[in-house]
CSV table of C-alpha atoms and ligand atoms in Angstrom, one decimal:
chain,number,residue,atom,x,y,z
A,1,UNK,CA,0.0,0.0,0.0
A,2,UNK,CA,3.3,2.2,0.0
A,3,UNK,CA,5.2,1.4,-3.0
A,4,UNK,CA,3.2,4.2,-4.9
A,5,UNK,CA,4.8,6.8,-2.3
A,6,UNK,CA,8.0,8.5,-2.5
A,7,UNK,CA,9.6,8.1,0.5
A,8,UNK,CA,12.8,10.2,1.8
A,9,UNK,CA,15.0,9.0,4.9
A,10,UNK,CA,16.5,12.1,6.6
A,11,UNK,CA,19.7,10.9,9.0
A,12,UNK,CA,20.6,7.4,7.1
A,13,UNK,CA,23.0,6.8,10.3
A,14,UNK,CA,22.5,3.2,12.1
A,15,UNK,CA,18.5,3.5,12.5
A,16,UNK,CA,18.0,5.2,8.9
A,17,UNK,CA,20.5,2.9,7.3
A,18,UNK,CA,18.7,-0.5,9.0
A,19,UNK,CA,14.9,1.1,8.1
A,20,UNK,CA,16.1,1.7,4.6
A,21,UNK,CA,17.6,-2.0,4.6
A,22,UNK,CA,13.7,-3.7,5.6
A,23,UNK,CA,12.1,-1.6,3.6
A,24,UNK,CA,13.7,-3.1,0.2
A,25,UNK,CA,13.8,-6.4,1.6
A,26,UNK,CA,10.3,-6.3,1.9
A,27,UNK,CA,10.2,-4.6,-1.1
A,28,UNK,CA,7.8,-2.0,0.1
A,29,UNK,CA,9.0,1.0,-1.6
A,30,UNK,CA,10.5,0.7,-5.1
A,31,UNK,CA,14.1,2.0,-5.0
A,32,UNK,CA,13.4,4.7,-7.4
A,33,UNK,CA,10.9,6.3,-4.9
A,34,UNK,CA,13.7,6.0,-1.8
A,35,UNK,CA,15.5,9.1,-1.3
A,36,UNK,CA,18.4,9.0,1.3
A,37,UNK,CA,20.1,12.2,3.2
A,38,UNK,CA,22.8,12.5,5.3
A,39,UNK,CA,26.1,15.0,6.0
A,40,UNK,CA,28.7,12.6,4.3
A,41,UNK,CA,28.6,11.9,0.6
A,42,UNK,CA,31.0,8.9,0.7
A,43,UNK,CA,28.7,7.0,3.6
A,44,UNK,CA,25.3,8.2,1.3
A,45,UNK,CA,26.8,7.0,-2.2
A,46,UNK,CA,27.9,3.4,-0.3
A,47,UNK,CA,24.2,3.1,1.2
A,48,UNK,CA,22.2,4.4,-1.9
A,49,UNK,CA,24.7,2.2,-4.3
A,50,UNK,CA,24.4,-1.1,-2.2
A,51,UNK,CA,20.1,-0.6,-2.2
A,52,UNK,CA,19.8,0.9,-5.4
A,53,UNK,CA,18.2,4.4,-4.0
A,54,UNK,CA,18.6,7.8,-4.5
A,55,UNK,CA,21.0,10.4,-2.0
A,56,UNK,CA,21.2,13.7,-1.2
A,57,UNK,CA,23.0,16.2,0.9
A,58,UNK,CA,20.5,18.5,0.5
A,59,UNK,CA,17.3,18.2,3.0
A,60,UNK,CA,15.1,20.8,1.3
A,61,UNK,CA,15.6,19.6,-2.1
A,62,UNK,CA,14.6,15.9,-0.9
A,63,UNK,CA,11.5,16.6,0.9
A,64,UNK,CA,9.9,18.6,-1.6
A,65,UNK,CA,9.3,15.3,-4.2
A,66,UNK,CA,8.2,13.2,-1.1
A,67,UNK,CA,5.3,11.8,0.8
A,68,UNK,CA,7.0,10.6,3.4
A,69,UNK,CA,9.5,12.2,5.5
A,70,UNK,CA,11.1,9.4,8.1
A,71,UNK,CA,13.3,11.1,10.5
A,72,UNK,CA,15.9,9.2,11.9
A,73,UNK,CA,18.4,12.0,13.1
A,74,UNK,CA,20.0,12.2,16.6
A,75,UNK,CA,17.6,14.4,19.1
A,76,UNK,CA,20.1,16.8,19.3
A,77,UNK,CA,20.3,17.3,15.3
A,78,UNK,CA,16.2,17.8,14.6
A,79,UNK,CA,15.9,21.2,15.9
A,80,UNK,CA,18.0,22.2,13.3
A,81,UNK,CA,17.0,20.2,10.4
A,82,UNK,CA,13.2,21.2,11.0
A,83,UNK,CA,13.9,24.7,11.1
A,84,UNK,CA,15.6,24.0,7.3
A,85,UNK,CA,12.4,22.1,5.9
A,86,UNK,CA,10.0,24.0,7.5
A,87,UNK,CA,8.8,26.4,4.9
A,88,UNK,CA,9.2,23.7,1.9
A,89,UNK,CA,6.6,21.1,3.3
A,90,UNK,CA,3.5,20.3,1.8
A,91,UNK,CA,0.4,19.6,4.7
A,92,UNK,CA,0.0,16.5,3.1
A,93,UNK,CA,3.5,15.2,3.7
A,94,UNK,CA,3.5,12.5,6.7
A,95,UNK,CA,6.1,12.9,9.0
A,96,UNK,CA,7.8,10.2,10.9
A,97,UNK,CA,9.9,10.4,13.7
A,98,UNK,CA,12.1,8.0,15.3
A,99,UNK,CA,14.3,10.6,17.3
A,100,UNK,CA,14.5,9.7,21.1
A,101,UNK,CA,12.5,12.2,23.8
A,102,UNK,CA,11.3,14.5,20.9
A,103,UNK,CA,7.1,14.8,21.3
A,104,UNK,CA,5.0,15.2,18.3
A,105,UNK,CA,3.9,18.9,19.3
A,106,UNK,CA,7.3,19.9,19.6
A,107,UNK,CA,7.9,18.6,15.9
A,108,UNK,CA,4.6,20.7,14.9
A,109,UNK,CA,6.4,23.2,16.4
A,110,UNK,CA,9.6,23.4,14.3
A,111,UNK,CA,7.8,22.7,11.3
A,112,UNK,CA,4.7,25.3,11.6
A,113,UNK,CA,2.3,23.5,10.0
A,114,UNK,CA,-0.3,20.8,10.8
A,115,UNK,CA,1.5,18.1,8.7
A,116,UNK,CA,0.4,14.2,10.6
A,117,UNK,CA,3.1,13.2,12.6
A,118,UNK,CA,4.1,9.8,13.9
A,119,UNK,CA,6.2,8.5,16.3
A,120,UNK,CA,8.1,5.6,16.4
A,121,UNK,CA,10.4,3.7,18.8
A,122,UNK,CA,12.3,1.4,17.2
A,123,UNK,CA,15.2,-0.5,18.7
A,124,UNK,CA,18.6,-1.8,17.0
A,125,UNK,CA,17.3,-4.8,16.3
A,126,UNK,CA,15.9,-3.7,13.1
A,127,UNK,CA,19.3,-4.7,11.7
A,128,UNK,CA,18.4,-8.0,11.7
A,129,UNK,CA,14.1,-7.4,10.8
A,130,UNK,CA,13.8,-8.2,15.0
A,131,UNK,CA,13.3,-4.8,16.0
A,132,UNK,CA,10.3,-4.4,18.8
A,133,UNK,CA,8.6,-1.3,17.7
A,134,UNK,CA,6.4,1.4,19.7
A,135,UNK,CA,3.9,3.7,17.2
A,136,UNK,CA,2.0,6.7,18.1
A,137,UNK,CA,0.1,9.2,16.5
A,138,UNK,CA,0.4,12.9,17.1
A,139,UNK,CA,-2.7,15.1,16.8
A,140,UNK,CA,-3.1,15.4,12.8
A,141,UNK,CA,-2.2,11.9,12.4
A,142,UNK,CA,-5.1,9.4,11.4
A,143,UNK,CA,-5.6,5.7,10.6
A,144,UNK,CA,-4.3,6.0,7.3
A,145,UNK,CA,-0.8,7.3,9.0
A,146,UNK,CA,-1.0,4.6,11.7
A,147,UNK,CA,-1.4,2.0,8.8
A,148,UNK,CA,1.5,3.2,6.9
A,149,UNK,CA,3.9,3.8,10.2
A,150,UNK,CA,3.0,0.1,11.2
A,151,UNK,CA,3.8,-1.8,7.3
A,152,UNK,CA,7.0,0.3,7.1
A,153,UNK,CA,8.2,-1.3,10.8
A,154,UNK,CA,6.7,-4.6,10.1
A,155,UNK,CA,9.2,-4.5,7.4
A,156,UNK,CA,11.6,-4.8,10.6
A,157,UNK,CA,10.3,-6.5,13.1
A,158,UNK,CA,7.3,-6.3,16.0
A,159,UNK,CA,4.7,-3.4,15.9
A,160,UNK,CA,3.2,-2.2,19.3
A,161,UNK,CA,0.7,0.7,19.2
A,162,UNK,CA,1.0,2.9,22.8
A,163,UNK,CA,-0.2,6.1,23.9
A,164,UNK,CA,2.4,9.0,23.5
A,165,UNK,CA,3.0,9.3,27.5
A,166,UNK,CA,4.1,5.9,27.1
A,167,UNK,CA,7.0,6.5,25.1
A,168,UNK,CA,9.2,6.9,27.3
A,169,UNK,CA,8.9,3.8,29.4
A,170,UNK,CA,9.1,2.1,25.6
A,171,UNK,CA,12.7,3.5,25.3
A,172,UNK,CA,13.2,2.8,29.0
A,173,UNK,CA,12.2,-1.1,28.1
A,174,UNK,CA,12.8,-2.0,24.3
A,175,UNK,CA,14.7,1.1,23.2
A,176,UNK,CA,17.9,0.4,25.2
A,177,UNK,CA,16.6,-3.4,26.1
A,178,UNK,CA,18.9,-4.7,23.6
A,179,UNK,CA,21.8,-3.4,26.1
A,180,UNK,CA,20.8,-5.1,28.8
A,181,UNK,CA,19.9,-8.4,27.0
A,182,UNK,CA,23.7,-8.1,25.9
A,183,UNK,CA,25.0,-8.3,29.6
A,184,UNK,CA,22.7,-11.2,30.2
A,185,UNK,CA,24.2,-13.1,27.3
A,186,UNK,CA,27.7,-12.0,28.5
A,187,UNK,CA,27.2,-13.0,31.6
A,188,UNK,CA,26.0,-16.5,31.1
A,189,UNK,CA,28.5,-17.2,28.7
A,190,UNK,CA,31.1,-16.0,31.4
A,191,UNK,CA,29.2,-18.1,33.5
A,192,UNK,CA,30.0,-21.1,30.9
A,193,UNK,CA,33.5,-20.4,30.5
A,194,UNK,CA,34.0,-20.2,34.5
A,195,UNK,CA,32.6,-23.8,34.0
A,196,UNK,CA,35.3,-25.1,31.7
A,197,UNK,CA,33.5,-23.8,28.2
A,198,UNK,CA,35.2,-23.0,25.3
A,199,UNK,CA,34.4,-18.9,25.3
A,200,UNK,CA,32.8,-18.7,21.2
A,201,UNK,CA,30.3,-22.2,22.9
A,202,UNK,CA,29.5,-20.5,25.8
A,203,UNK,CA,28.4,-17.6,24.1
A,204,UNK,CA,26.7,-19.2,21.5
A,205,UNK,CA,24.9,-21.5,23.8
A,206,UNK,CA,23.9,-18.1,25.9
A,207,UNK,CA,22.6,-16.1,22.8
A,208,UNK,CA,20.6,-19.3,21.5
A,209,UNK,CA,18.9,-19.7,24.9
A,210,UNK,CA,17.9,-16.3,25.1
A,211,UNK,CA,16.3,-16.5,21.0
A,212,UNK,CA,14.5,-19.6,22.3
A,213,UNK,CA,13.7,-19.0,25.3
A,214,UNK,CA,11.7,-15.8,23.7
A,215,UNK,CA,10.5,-17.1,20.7
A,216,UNK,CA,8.8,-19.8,22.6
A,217,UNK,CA,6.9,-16.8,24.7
A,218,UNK,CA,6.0,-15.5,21.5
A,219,UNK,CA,4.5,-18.4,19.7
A,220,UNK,CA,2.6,-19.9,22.6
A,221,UNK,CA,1.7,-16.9,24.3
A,222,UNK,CA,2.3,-18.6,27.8
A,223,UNK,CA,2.9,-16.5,30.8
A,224,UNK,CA,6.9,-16.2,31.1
A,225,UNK,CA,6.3,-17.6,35.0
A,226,UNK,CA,4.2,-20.5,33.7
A,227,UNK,CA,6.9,-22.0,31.3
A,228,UNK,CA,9.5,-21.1,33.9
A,229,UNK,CA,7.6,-24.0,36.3
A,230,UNK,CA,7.3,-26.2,33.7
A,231,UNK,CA,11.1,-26.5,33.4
A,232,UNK,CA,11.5,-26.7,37.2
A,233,UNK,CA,12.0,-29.8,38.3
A,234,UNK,CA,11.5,-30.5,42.2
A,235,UNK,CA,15.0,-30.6,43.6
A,236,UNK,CA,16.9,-30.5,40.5
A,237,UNK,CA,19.2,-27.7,39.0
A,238,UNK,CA,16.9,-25.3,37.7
A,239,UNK,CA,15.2,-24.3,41.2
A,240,UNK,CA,18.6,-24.2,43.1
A,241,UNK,CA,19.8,-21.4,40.3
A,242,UNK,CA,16.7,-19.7,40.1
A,243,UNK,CA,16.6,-19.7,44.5
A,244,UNK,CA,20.3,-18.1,43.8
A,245,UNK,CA,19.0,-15.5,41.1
A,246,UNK,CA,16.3,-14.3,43.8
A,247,UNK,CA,18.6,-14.2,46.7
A,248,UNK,CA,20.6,-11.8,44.4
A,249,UNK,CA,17.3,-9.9,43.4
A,250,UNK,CA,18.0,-10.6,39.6
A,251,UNK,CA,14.2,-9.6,39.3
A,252,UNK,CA,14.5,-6.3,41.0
A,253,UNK,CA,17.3,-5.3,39.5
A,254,UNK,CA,15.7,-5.6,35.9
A,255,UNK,CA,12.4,-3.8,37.0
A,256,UNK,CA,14.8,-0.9,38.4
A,257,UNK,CA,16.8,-1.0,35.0
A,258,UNK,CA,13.7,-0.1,32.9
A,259,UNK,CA,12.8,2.6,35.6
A,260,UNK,CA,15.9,4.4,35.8
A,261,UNK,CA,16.0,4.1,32.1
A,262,UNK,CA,12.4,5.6,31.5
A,263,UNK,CA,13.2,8.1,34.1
A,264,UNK,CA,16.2,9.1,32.3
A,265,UNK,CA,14.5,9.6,28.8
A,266,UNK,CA,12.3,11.9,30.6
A,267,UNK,CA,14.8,13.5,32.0
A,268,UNK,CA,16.4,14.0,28.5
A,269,UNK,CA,12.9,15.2,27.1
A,270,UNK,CA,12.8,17.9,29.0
A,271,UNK,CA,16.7,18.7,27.8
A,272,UNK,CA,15.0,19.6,24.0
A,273,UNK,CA,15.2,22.9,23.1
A,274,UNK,CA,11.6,24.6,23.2
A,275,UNK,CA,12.3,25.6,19.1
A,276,UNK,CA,13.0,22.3,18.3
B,301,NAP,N1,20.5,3.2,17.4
B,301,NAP,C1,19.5,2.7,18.2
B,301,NAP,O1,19.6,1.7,18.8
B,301,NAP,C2,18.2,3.5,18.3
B,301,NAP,C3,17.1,2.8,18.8
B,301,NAP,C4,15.9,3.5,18.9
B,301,NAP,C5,15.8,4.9,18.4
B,301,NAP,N2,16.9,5.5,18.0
B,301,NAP,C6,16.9,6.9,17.6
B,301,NAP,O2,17.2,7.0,16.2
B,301,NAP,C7,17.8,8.2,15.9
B,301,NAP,C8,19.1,8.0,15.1
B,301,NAP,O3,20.0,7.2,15.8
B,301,NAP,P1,21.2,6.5,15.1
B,301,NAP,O4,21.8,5.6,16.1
B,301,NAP,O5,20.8,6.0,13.8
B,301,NAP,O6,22.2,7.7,15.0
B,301,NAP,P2,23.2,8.0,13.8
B,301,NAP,O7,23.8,6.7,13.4
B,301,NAP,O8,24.1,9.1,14.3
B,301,NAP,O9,22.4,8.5,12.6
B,301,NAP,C9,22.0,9.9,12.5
B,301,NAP,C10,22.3,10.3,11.1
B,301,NAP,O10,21.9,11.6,10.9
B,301,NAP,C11,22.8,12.3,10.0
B,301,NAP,N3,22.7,13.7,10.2
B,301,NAP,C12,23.1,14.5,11.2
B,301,NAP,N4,22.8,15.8,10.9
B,301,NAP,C13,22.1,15.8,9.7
B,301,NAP,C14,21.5,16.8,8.9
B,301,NAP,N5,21.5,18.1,9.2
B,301,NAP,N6,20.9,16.4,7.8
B,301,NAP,C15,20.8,15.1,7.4
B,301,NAP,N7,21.4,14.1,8.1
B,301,NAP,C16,22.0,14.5,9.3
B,301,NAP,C17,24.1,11.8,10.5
B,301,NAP,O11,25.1,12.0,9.6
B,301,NAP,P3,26.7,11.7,9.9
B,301,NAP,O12,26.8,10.3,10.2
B,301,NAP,O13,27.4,12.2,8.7
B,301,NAP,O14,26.9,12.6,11.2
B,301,NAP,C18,23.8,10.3,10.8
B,301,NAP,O15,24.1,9.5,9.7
B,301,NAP,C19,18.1,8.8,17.3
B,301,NAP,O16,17.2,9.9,17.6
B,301,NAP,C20,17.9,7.7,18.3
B,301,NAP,O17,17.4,8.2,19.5
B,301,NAP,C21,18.1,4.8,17.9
């Protein structure tokens, strides 16, 4: 339902580069209607030649032909970038935004106008078309915009529909959950190797756990605790690590990862500049 709209990825950094990645694997957008921007010609031309797509340094040129406008720039850099396409939008033009802490009104803001605006947070698993993703609709956004937001991050992964105030605690969980899903791996593989395994086992052993362990969540939609029991047997090794794990508070420490984390992004949304 996309691949008749042009669409133009502002900021192909790690985020842009991965979106633009899923959206030709899926095939979504023809590579004629893909526009890529960025401050580096030699990174652009390597990106654009390995997908086929267009590049430009120049933001105002680019979002003139398109429909879409996916904004995957550092926080820091949108103030700046809106100010620059502000008065060469079209109402029409959908806006998304996958910039960290930055509300939807403060993007109306910087561009003046009452363009729909959606906001996404993605996480880096969209390298790999894994990428949990958290979509919501500023005021002048409608179905049609939700639709669109949703097949474009389908393209890499999981699609999860919250309320903007919720944003936050989505960066606080999936945003930077990758990170802490890292230690866990590290840790159990160091766990392994403290055990007399070979270091590149150990880790692969951890990492495949982790992917099974959440696909089977996933595909039978059994409570995490509930599958947790079922491979507890009475006395054996499973309950004596898990007793170990909650005399640590391996639990709490999680919950209080995702809080500080959520507290933090708020912290760093109320660091944007008011002209963003
Ligand atoms: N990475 C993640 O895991 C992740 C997860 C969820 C959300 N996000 C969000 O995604 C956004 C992008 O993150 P990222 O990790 O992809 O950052 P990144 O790799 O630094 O990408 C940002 C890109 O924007 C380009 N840029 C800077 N100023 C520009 C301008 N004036 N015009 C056009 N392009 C410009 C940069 O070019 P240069 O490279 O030449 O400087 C860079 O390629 C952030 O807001 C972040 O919060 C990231």
């Amino acid at each position: 339902m996309i691949t008749d709209k042009k669409v133009v990825i502002i900021g192909a950094g790690n985020m842009g580069g991965a979106l633009l990645g899923g959206i030709r694997r899926a095939d979504l957008v023809p590579p004629e209607n893909l526009l890529i921007t960025g401050l580096r010609p030699e990174h652009l031309e390597t990106l654009a030649g390995r997908w086929g797509v267009g590049w430009a340094t120049d933001n105002v040129a680019a979002v003139q032909s398109a429909d879409i406008i996916m904004l995957c720039l550092k926080p820091q850099a949108v103030a700046a970038v809106l100010a620059e396409i502000a008065d060469h939008l079209d109402p029409a033009q959908l806006v998304i935004s996958i910039a960290a802490g930055i509300p939807t009104d403060l993007i109306s803001k910087g561009i003046r106008q009452h363009n729909p605006i959606v906001r996404v947070m993605p996480n880096i698993a969209a390298l790999v078309d894994e990428a949990a993703s958290a979509i919501c609709l500023g005021q002048y956004a409608n179905e049609t915009h939700k639709t669109i937001a949703a097949h474009i991050f389908q393209a890499v992964g999981r699609v999860f529909f919250v309320h903007e105030r919720l944003m936050d605690a989505v960066t606080g969980l999936s945003g930077s959950g990758p990170a802490y899903i890292y230690m866990v791996i590290e840790s159990l593989s160091d766990g392994g190797v403290k055990m007399g395994l070979p270091r590149e086992v150990a880790t692969a052993l951890a990492a495949q756990t982790v992917l099974g362990a959440a696909r089977l969540i996933q595909e039978t939609g059994i409570h995490p605790a509930v599958l947790r029991d079922q491979v507890t047997t009475p006395g054996g090794t499973t309950i004596a690590a898990i007793h170990d794990l909650e005399t640590r508070g391996l639990r709490s420490m999680l919950i209080s990862a995702v809080v500080t984390a959520t507290e933090r992004a708020r912290e760093l949304s109320a660091l944007v500049p008011d002209h963003a």
